Short mmCIF file of C-alpha atoms and ligand atoms in Angstrom, two decimals:
data_model
loop_
_atom_site.label_atom_id
_atom_site.label_comp_id
_atom_site.label_asym_id
_atom_site.label_seq_id
_atom_site.Cartn_x
_atom_site.Cartn_y
_atom_site.Cartn_z
CA MET A 1 -0.60 -30.03 -18.78
CA ASN A 2 -3.90 -28.47 -19.55
CA ILE A 3 -6.07 -28.35 -16.43
CA LYS A 4 -9.45 -28.46 -18.13
CA SER A 5 -11.56 -27.59 -15.12
CA PHE A 6 -9.60 -24.37 -14.60
CA PRO A 7 -8.64 -22.65 -17.86
CA ILE A 8 -6.69 -19.92 -16.05
CA LYS A 9 -5.48 -18.20 -19.25
CA ASP A 10 -9.07 -17.71 -20.43
CA TRP A 11 -10.17 -16.47 -17.03
CA LEU A 12 -7.33 -13.97 -16.89
CA GLN A 13 -8.10 -12.75 -20.38
CA GLN A 14 -11.77 -12.27 -19.54
CA ASN A 15 -10.85 -10.41 -16.37
CA THR A 16 -8.07 -8.13 -17.65
CA ILE A 17 -7.30 -5.20 -15.40
CA ILE A 18 -5.35 -2.06 -16.22
CA ASN A 19 -3.93 -0.98 -12.90
CA VAL A 20 -3.13 2.70 -12.49
CA SER A 21 -3.94 2.69 -8.80
CA GLY A 22 -0.53 1.67 -7.45
CA THR A 23 0.50 -1.63 -5.95
CA MET A 24 -2.60 -3.05 -4.32
CA THR A 25 -2.94 -6.38 -2.52
CA ALA A 26 -6.58 -6.49 -3.63
CA LEU A 27 -5.38 -6.52 -7.28
CA GLY A 28 -2.83 -9.27 -6.74
CA ALA A 29 -0.01 -6.87 -5.76
CA SER A 30 2.50 -6.91 -8.63
CA MET A 31 3.37 -8.37 -12.00
CA VAL A 32 6.30 -10.63 -11.15
CA PRO A 33 9.06 -10.35 -13.79
CA GLU A 34 10.27 -13.40 -15.69
CA GLU A 35 13.66 -13.64 -13.93
CA ILE A 36 12.01 -13.82 -10.48
CA ARG A 37 9.39 -16.28 -11.72
CA GLN A 38 12.16 -18.60 -12.94
CA CYS A 39 13.76 -18.70 -9.48
CA VAL A 40 10.39 -19.40 -7.86
CA ASP A 41 9.71 -22.11 -10.42
CA GLU A 42 13.00 -23.87 -9.64
CA SER A 43 12.28 -23.85 -5.93
CA LEU A 44 8.83 -25.35 -6.33
CA GLY A 45 10.17 -28.63 -7.70
CA CYS A 46 12.52 -29.45 -4.77
CA PHE A 47 12.78 -29.95 -1.06
CA VAL A 48 14.82 -27.43 0.86
CA ASN A 49 16.04 -26.93 4.41
CA MET A 50 13.96 -23.88 5.29
CA ASP A 51 16.28 -22.74 8.11
CA ALA A 52 19.22 -22.82 5.67
CA LEU A 53 17.20 -20.97 3.01
CA GLN A 54 16.15 -18.30 5.52
CA ALA A 55 19.82 -17.95 6.58
CA LYS A 56 20.65 -17.20 2.93
CA ALA A 57 17.80 -14.67 2.93
CA SER A 58 19.33 -13.03 6.01
CA ILE A 59 22.57 -12.41 4.09
CA THR A 60 20.74 -10.94 1.09
CA ILE A 61 18.57 -8.74 3.32
CA ALA A 62 21.64 -7.50 5.22
CA GLN A 63 23.39 -6.63 1.95
CA SER A 64 20.32 -4.88 0.52
CA THR A 65 19.34 -2.88 3.59
CA GLY A 66 22.50 -2.39 5.62
CA ALA A 67 20.80 -4.16 8.55
CA GLU A 68 22.63 -6.78 10.64
CA ALA A 69 20.24 -9.60 9.71
CA GLY A 70 16.82 -10.42 8.32
CA CYS A 71 14.23 -13.03 7.52
CA ILE A 72 11.31 -13.49 5.15
CA THR A 73 7.73 -13.72 6.29
CA SER A 74 4.47 -13.84 4.37
CA SER A 75 3.76 -10.08 4.27
CA VAL A 76 4.46 -6.82 6.05
CA ALA A 77 1.31 -7.42 8.10
CA SER A 78 2.86 -10.62 9.45
CA GLY A 79 6.22 -8.84 9.77
CA ILE A 80 4.55 -6.41 12.17
CA CYS A 81 3.27 -9.37 14.20
CA ILE A 82 6.51 -11.36 14.42
CA SER A 83 8.76 -8.36 15.05
CA LEU A 84 6.49 -7.00 17.80
CA ALA A 85 6.29 -10.49 19.30
CA ALA A 86 10.12 -10.57 19.20
CA THR A 87 10.29 -7.45 21.38
CA MET A 88 7.93 -9.12 23.88
CA THR A 89 9.68 -12.50 24.24
CA GLY A 90 13.30 -12.20 23.15
CA ILE A 91 14.83 -15.56 22.23
CA ASP A 92 12.91 -17.59 24.83
CA LEU A 93 11.08 -20.30 22.89
CA GLY A 94 8.83 -21.01 25.87
CA LEU A 95 7.55 -17.43 25.80
CA VAL A 96 7.38 -17.59 21.99
CA GLU A 97 4.95 -20.50 22.34
CA ASP A 98 2.91 -18.61 24.93
CA ILE A 99 1.96 -15.79 22.54
CA PRO A 100 -0.72 -14.45 22.44
CA ASP A 101 -0.96 -15.31 26.15
CA ILE A 102 1.00 -12.68 28.02
CA GLY A 103 0.76 -14.05 31.58
CA LYS A 104 4.55 -14.43 31.86
CA ILE A 105 5.43 -11.46 29.68
CA SER A 106 6.07 -8.15 31.41
CA LYS A 107 6.31 -5.83 28.40
CA ASN A 108 3.36 -5.83 26.03
CA GLU A 109 2.48 -2.22 25.19
CA VAL A 110 3.21 -0.77 21.74
CA ALA A 111 3.42 3.00 21.28
CA ILE A 112 2.05 4.23 17.94
CA LEU A 113 1.18 7.78 16.90
CA LYS A 114 -2.58 8.20 16.66
CA GLY A 115 -2.08 9.71 13.19
CA HIS A 116 -0.41 6.43 12.16
CA VAL A 117 -3.30 4.15 13.07
CA VAL A 118 -4.20 3.46 9.46
CA ASN A 119 -6.01 0.92 7.38
CA TYR A 120 -3.76 -0.38 4.59
CA GLY A 121 -6.46 -2.86 3.61
CA SER A 122 -6.76 -3.98 7.20
CA ASN A 123 -6.53 -2.25 10.56
CA ILE A 124 -2.94 -1.90 11.80
CA ASN A 125 -3.97 -2.00 15.48
CA GLN A 126 -5.36 -5.49 14.92
CA LYS A 127 -1.85 -6.67 13.98
CA ILE A 128 -0.65 -5.34 17.35
CA ARG A 129 -3.47 -7.02 19.27
CA LEU A 130 -2.98 -10.26 17.34
CA VAL A 131 0.19 -10.99 19.33
CA GLY A 132 -1.40 -10.17 22.67
CA ALA A 133 0.04 -6.64 22.75
CA THR A 134 -1.92 -3.46 23.40
CA PRO A 135 -1.63 -0.41 21.15
CA ILE A 136 -1.02 2.82 23.09
CA GLU A 137 -2.01 5.66 20.78
CA VAL A 138 0.11 8.77 21.17
CA GLY A 139 -1.24 12.32 20.75
CA THR A 140 -4.27 13.19 18.63
CA VAL A 141 -4.99 12.40 15.00
CA THR A 142 -3.41 15.65 13.82
CA VAL A 143 -0.90 16.55 16.54
CA ALA A 144 1.74 14.51 18.37
CA GLU A 145 4.40 16.16 20.52
CA PRO A 146 7.50 14.83 22.30
CA TYR A 147 5.97 15.02 25.79
CA GLN A 148 3.07 12.84 24.63
CA LEU A 149 5.43 10.11 23.43
CA ARG A 150 7.49 10.34 26.66
CA HIS A 151 4.25 10.06 28.62
CA ALA A 152 3.08 7.03 26.63
CA ILE A 153 6.27 5.03 27.24
CA THR A 154 6.30 3.09 30.51
CA GLU A 155 8.10 0.07 31.93
CA LYS A 156 5.45 -2.01 30.10
CA THR A 157 6.40 -0.70 26.64
CA CYS A 158 7.92 -3.43 24.46
CA ALA A 159 8.22 -1.46 21.20
CA ALA A 160 7.22 1.61 19.25
CA LEU A 161 5.79 1.28 15.76
CA TRP A 162 6.26 3.93 13.06
CA VAL A 163 4.31 3.80 9.80
CA VAL A 164 5.63 5.36 6.59
CA SER A 165 2.69 5.75 4.25
CA HIS A 166 0.52 8.14 2.27
CA HIS A 167 -2.28 6.79 4.47
CA THR A 168 -0.91 8.46 7.62
CA VAL A 169 -1.49 12.05 8.67
CA GLN A 170 1.26 13.96 6.87
CA SER A 171 1.67 17.03 9.08
CA GLY A 172 1.60 18.05 12.72
CA LEU A 173 3.27 14.86 13.97
CA LEU A 174 6.75 14.18 15.35
CA SER A 175 9.58 13.50 12.94
CA LEU A 176 10.95 9.97 12.71
CA GLN A 177 14.33 11.26 14.00
CA THR A 178 12.73 12.61 17.17
CA PHE A 179 10.58 9.48 17.55
CA ILE A 180 13.66 7.23 17.39
CA LYS A 181 15.66 9.48 19.73
CA LEU A 182 12.95 9.58 22.41
CA CYS A 183 12.29 5.83 22.18
CA HIS A 184 15.98 4.96 22.39
CA GLU A 185 16.43 7.25 25.41
CA LYS A 186 14.02 4.87 27.15
CA ASN A 187 15.52 1.72 25.57
CA VAL A 188 12.42 1.04 23.48
CA PRO A 189 13.12 -0.55 20.09
CA VAL A 190 11.58 1.14 17.03
CA ILE A 191 9.94 -0.90 14.29
CA VAL A 192 9.35 0.92 11.01
CA ASP A 193 6.62 -0.23 8.62
CA ALA A 194 8.12 0.86 5.29
CA ALA A 195 5.99 -1.52 3.22
CA SER A 196 5.81 0.74 0.18
CA GLU A 197 9.09 2.64 0.39
CA TYR A 198 11.74 2.47 -2.33
CA ASP A 199 14.72 3.36 -0.14
CA LEU A 200 15.91 0.11 1.42
CA LYS A 201 18.62 1.71 3.56
CA ILE A 202 17.43 5.01 4.98
CA PHE A 203 15.45 3.77 7.99
CA ILE A 204 18.23 1.47 9.20
CA ASP A 205 20.62 4.40 8.69
CA MET A 206 18.36 6.56 10.85
CA GLY A 207 18.61 4.05 13.69
CA ALA A 208 15.44 1.96 13.37
CA ASP A 209 15.82 -1.42 15.11
CA VAL A 210 13.63 -3.31 12.64
CA VAL A 211 12.38 -2.23 9.21
CA LEU A 212 9.66 -4.01 7.23
CA TYR A 213 9.32 -3.99 3.44
CA SER A 214 6.76 -5.68 1.26
CA GLY A 215 8.24 -8.21 -1.16
CA HIS A 216 5.25 -7.87 -3.48
CA LYS A 217 5.03 -4.12 -3.91
CA PHE A 218 7.69 -2.16 -5.85
CA LEU A 219 10.13 -5.08 -5.45
CA SER A 220 7.75 -7.09 -7.68
CA GLY A 221 8.32 -10.38 -5.91
CA PRO A 222 5.76 -13.01 -4.96
CA THR A 223 3.67 -12.37 -1.83
CA SER A 224 6.20 -11.92 0.96
CA GLY A 225 7.45 -9.60 3.68
CA ILE A 226 11.04 -8.61 4.40
CA VAL A 227 12.07 -8.16 8.03
CA ALA A 228 15.44 -6.41 8.46
CA GLY A 229 17.11 -5.36 11.68
CA LYS A 230 19.26 -6.00 14.73
CA THR A 231 20.49 -9.57 15.10
CA ASP A 232 18.89 -10.29 18.49
CA LEU A 233 15.46 -9.08 17.36
CA ILE A 234 15.69 -10.92 14.04
CA LYS A 235 16.66 -14.15 15.83
CA ALA A 236 13.60 -13.80 18.06
CA ALA A 237 11.36 -12.81 15.10
CA TYR A 238 12.54 -15.93 13.25
CA MET A 239 11.60 -18.08 16.26
CA HIS A 240 8.08 -16.70 15.95
CA GLN A 241 8.17 -17.25 12.18
CA SER A 242 9.29 -20.87 12.27
CA SER A 243 7.83 -22.15 15.54
CA GLY A 244 5.35 -19.61 16.88
CA ILE A 245 2.48 -17.49 15.55
CA GLY A 246 4.32 -17.20 12.22
CA ARG A 247 3.17 -20.72 11.42
CA ALA A 248 -0.24 -19.20 10.71
CA MET A 249 1.40 -16.68 8.38
CA LYS A 250 3.83 -19.09 6.81
CA ALA A 251 6.29 -18.07 4.13
CA GLY A 252 6.94 -21.10 1.94
CA LYS A 253 10.10 -21.78 -0.05
CA GLU A 254 8.57 -20.07 -3.09
CA SER A 255 8.10 -16.83 -1.11
CA VAL A 256 11.57 -16.95 0.40
CA VAL A 257 13.29 -17.71 -2.90
CA GLY A 258 11.12 -15.13 -4.69
CA ALA A 259 11.90 -12.44 -2.12
CA ILE A 260 15.66 -13.14 -2.33
CA ALA A 261 15.49 -12.94 -6.13
CA ALA A 262 13.43 -9.74 -5.94
CA LEU A 263 16.00 -8.08 -3.66
CA GLU A 264 18.91 -9.16 -5.87
CA ARG A 265 17.10 -7.92 -8.98
CA TRP A 266 16.32 -4.60 -7.29
CA GLY A 267 20.01 -4.18 -6.52
CA GLN A 268 20.96 -4.72 -10.16
CA LEU A 269 18.17 -2.73 -11.79
CA ASP A 270 18.86 0.44 -13.72
CA HIS A 271 16.55 2.62 -11.65
CA LYS A 272 17.00 5.60 -13.93
CA ILE A 273 15.60 3.65 -16.89
CA LEU A 274 12.79 2.21 -14.78
CA HIS A 275 11.57 5.64 -13.68
CA GLU A 276 12.13 7.22 -17.10
CA ASN A 277 9.83 4.57 -18.59
CA GLU A 278 7.20 5.18 -15.94
CA TYR A 279 7.43 8.93 -16.44
CA ASN A 280 7.23 8.66 -20.22
CA ASN A 281 4.10 6.53 -19.93
CA LEU A 282 2.61 9.12 -17.61
CA ILE A 283 3.37 11.93 -20.06
CA LYS A 284 1.79 9.92 -22.87
CA ILE A 285 -1.40 9.73 -20.81
CA TRP A 286 -1.11 13.40 -19.84
CA ASN A 287 -0.90 14.41 -23.49
CA GLY A 288 -3.91 12.27 -24.40
CA LEU A 289 -6.08 13.47 -21.52
CA SER A 290 -5.21 17.15 -21.99
CA LYS A 291 -7.22 17.05 -25.21
CA ILE A 292 -10.36 15.94 -23.38
CA THR A 293 -12.80 18.64 -22.33
CA GLY A 294 -13.99 18.77 -18.75
CA LEU A 295 -10.87 17.39 -17.07
CA CYS A 296 -8.43 19.26 -14.83
CA LEU A 297 -4.98 17.65 -14.71
CA LYS A 298 -2.05 18.25 -12.42
CA LYS A 299 1.24 16.42 -11.92
CA ILE A 300 1.88 15.65 -8.27
CA PRO A 301 4.78 14.05 -6.37
CA ASP A 302 4.51 11.03 -4.07
CA PRO A 303 3.69 12.16 -0.52
CA THR A 304 6.33 9.95 1.12
CA GLY A 305 9.09 10.88 -1.31
CA ASN A 306 9.20 7.81 -3.55
CA PRO A 307 10.39 8.71 -7.07
CA ILE A 308 6.89 8.57 -8.54
CA THR A 309 4.99 11.31 -10.35
CA ARG A 310 1.24 10.86 -10.61
CA ILE A 311 -1.51 12.70 -12.49
CA LYS A 312 -4.24 14.17 -10.34
CA VAL A 313 -7.51 14.16 -12.28
CA SER A 314 -10.50 16.26 -11.28
CA ILE A 315 -13.51 17.52 -13.18
CA ASP A 316 -13.81 21.12 -14.25
CA ALA A 317 -17.10 22.24 -12.73
CA HIS A 318 -17.40 24.98 -15.35
CA ALA A 319 -17.25 22.54 -18.21
CA SER A 320 -19.00 19.46 -16.90
CA SER A 321 -21.61 18.42 -14.40
CA LEU A 322 -20.30 14.88 -14.11
CA GLU A 323 -19.12 13.78 -10.68
CA ILE A 324 -15.65 12.36 -10.21
CA GLY A 325 -17.12 9.18 -8.66
CA GLU A 326 -19.19 8.59 -11.79
CA LEU A 327 -16.08 8.89 -13.93
CA CYS A 328 -14.29 6.39 -11.68
CA GLN A 329 -17.17 3.94 -11.98
CA ALA A 330 -17.30 4.31 -15.75
CA LEU A 331 -13.56 3.46 -15.95
CA LEU A 332 -14.01 0.53 -13.58
CA HIS A 333 -16.92 -0.97 -15.49
CA GLY A 334 -15.55 -0.52 -18.99
CA ASN A 335 -13.73 -3.14 -20.98
CA PRO A 336 -10.96 -3.52 -19.97
CA THR A 337 -11.42 -2.58 -16.35
CA ILE A 338 -9.33 0.47 -15.45
CA VAL A 339 -8.61 0.89 -11.74
CA VAL A 340 -7.52 4.39 -10.72
CA ARG A 341 -6.07 5.56 -7.39
CA ASP A 342 -9.18 6.74 -5.59
CA HIS A 343 -8.16 7.30 -1.94
CA HIS A 344 -9.19 10.95 -2.21
CA ILE A 345 -12.32 10.60 -4.26
CA ASN A 346 -14.33 12.40 -1.57
CA LEU A 347 -12.09 15.43 -2.11
CA GLY A 348 -13.04 15.47 -5.76
CA PHE A 349 -10.08 13.84 -7.46
CA PHE A 350 -8.41 10.58 -8.30
CA GLU A 351 -4.86 9.86 -9.37
CA ILE A 352 -3.19 7.94 -12.17
CA ASP A 353 -0.16 5.98 -10.99
CA PRO A 354 2.40 4.89 -13.60
CA CYS A 355 4.12 2.05 -11.71
CA ASN A 356 2.31 -1.03 -12.96
CA MET A 357 1.62 -0.41 -16.63
CA LYS A 358 2.02 -2.96 -19.39
CA PRO A 359 2.90 -2.02 -22.97
CA GLY A 360 -0.27 -0.69 -24.59
CA ASP A 361 -1.89 0.44 -21.34
CA PRO A 362 -1.36 4.20 -21.85
CA GLU A 363 -3.02 3.99 -25.28
CA ALA A 364 -5.93 1.91 -23.91
CA ILE A 365 -6.46 4.42 -21.10
CA ILE A 366 -6.53 7.39 -23.48
CA LEU A 367 -8.96 5.55 -25.74
CA ARG A 368 -11.30 4.85 -22.85
CA PHE A 369 -11.28 8.49 -21.73
CA GLN A 370 -12.04 9.51 -25.33
CA GLU A 371 -15.03 7.15 -25.30
CA LEU A 372 -16.19 8.80 -22.09
CA GLU A 373 -15.78 12.36 -23.35
CA SER A 374 -19.49 12.68 -24.15
CA LEU A 375 -20.29 11.87 -20.51
CA LEU A 376 -18.15 14.78 -19.48
CA GLU A 377 -19.94 17.22 -21.72
CA LYS A 378 -21.91 19.78 -19.83
CA ASN A 379 -25.29 18.74 -18.45
CA ASN A 380 -24.88 15.20 -19.62
CA SER A 381 -24.69 13.71 -16.18
CA MET A 382 -25.74 10.20 -15.18
CA SER A 383 -27.31 11.41 -11.94
CA SER A 384 -29.69 14.24 -11.27
CA ILE A 385 -29.44 16.04 -7.91
CA LYS A 386 -26.33 18.01 -8.34
CA ASP A 387 -26.84 19.90 -11.56
CA ILE A 388 -28.01 22.82 -9.46
CA LEU A 389 -25.43 22.29 -6.73
CA GLY A 390 -21.79 23.38 -6.77
CA PRO A 391 -18.78 21.59 -5.30
CA ARG A 392 -19.33 19.58 -2.14
CA LEU A 393 -23.12 19.98 -2.01
CA SER A 394 -23.13 23.74 -1.77
CA SER A 395 -25.82 25.73 -3.53
CA TYR A 396 -23.51 28.75 -3.61
CA ASP A 397 -23.60 30.08 -7.15
CA ILE A 398 -20.16 29.54 -8.69
CA LYS A 399 -21.15 30.58 -12.19
CA ASP A 400 -18.58 32.94 -13.77
CA ILE A 401 -16.33 32.82 -10.69
CA PRO A 402 -12.75 32.11 -11.78
CA MET A 403 -11.58 29.00 -9.96
CA VAL A 404 -9.74 25.84 -10.89
CA ASP A 405 -9.92 22.22 -9.97
CA THR A 406 -13.27 22.33 -8.26
CA GLY A 407 -13.93 18.87 -6.92
CA LYS A 408 -17.49 18.09 -7.85
CA VAL A 409 -18.24 15.70 -5.04
CA PRO A 410 -20.92 16.25 -2.43
CA TRP A 411 -20.33 15.89 1.31
CA THR A 412 -22.73 12.95 1.20
CA TYR A 413 -19.97 10.63 -0.09
CA ASP A 414 -19.36 7.74 2.31
CA GLY A 415 -15.58 7.47 2.24
CA THR A 416 -14.63 4.13 0.78
CA GLY A 417 -18.09 2.57 0.97
CA ASP A 418 -19.13 -0.41 3.07
CA ARG A 419 -16.71 -3.32 2.83
CA GLU A 420 -18.93 -5.49 5.00
CA GLU A 421 -21.79 -5.21 2.52
CA SER A 422 -19.48 -6.15 -0.34
CA LEU A 423 -17.95 -9.12 1.50
CA LYS A 424 -21.38 -10.43 2.45
CA CYS A 425 -22.14 -10.76 -1.27
CA TRP A 426 -19.02 -12.81 -1.93
CA PRO A 427 -18.76 -15.07 -3.90
CA GLU A 428 -22.21 -14.90 -5.55
CA ARG A 429 -21.75 -11.50 -7.15
CA TYR A 430 -18.67 -12.69 -9.05
CA LEU A 431 -20.28 -15.88 -10.33
CA GLN A 432 -23.46 -14.53 -11.84
CA HIS A 433 -22.64 -14.77 -15.53
C1 PLP B 4 0.81 -2.31 1.85
C2 PLP B 4 1.11 -1.89 3.21
C3 PLP B 4 1.10 -2.82 4.26
C4 PLP B 4 0.73 -4.23 4.04
O1 PLP B 4 1.75 -4.89 3.37
P1 PLP B 4 1.58 -6.45 3.04
O2 PLP B 4 2.95 -6.88 2.69
O3 PLP B 4 0.63 -6.53 1.90
O4 PLP B 4 1.04 -7.07 4.28
C5 PLP B 4 1.44 -2.41 5.52
N1 PLP B 4 1.76 -1.13 5.77
C6 PLP B 4 1.77 -0.20 4.80
C7 PLP B 4 2.19 1.20 5.13
C8 PLP B 4 1.45 -0.55 3.48
O5 PLP B 4 1.47 0.36 2.51
#
């Protein structure tokens, strides 16, 4: 049927995005492969017994992760909520219904390293507070030591949450092994947020009690979260999913079927071919961009050890007075839109991630950079103040000093900008033309 009031194909074509930023919820997460879409499609036309379907999911999750059991929820964010709630209530449906009231619940504190209190698109502490629990931040942003974790755990501690992510502080903190050991010494279950991690087994192997994976990131499923862990905690988490707070974060049959299919597909995939393709695309882009004056390129590994190589792109301050942020904007506002990985833009670089490319994307990216080459040419900057200033707003004269990779971004950069301002303008700003 052609739904005339919503010509989705046209809209998608007019709003094409080339995504070299990684798997981002704000960009619709992943491109779901045909074989998963077919399974989802079949589920949409029927009724199912959701408890029976989730029991099937439990088997698939156990096989994929090595955990005892599992269930599907709507996202990792909701997985954090229902698994924390499980540690607060156990399998007492009365207490499950009480959440977020904690009047009859004795354990409601969640230990989390201060360096793990991240924003993955939303604030992780809010997911703790959402179930009536209180985050207890351990250590400082850059240092966490065993005594600080021991000190944070009390008879009120229901769980400890560990976050695996490039967003977290990557040095100076406890290791996961030590974290698990200290928590288990005090009988505190450890929940690991491994939303973006490729290894489905390692955290269970290390002794984590519950591990959370995103169904819509590298697994390429529809929007969903995979909760894997010890049987008693999974039983309790499923109570929250089906009859407690999980109702507000519901996973429908399409998510459950899609997540099962995504896990099965992941198990059967030839991972060597997958990563070879990604790497070859990256090298194609590398070769194209190396011919462009004014860019500094470097190949860098993934900070959490996923098998991904990315290109780090910065601007050579000797050859160009363009700022990295201006280059990002030019890519974003071209046709098609190219979204780069810009978490570190205030350090003077962005990255190109090869995980979500379609055929033709590498060529389109090179073409766009070629179009922008004139912008990169010396003294052809879109803005004015910094022609006289060196990297990071310094007036120190760097002329003729041999140095590489100088990030041409002033200290005046405001991190990621102001999301409140941008949300206040929604939806008008998208409907103007
Ligand atoms: C993406 C991400 C999340 C959120 O996952 P959703 O499934 O989109 O809710 C949580 N934690 C980390 C570390 C992430 O990278």
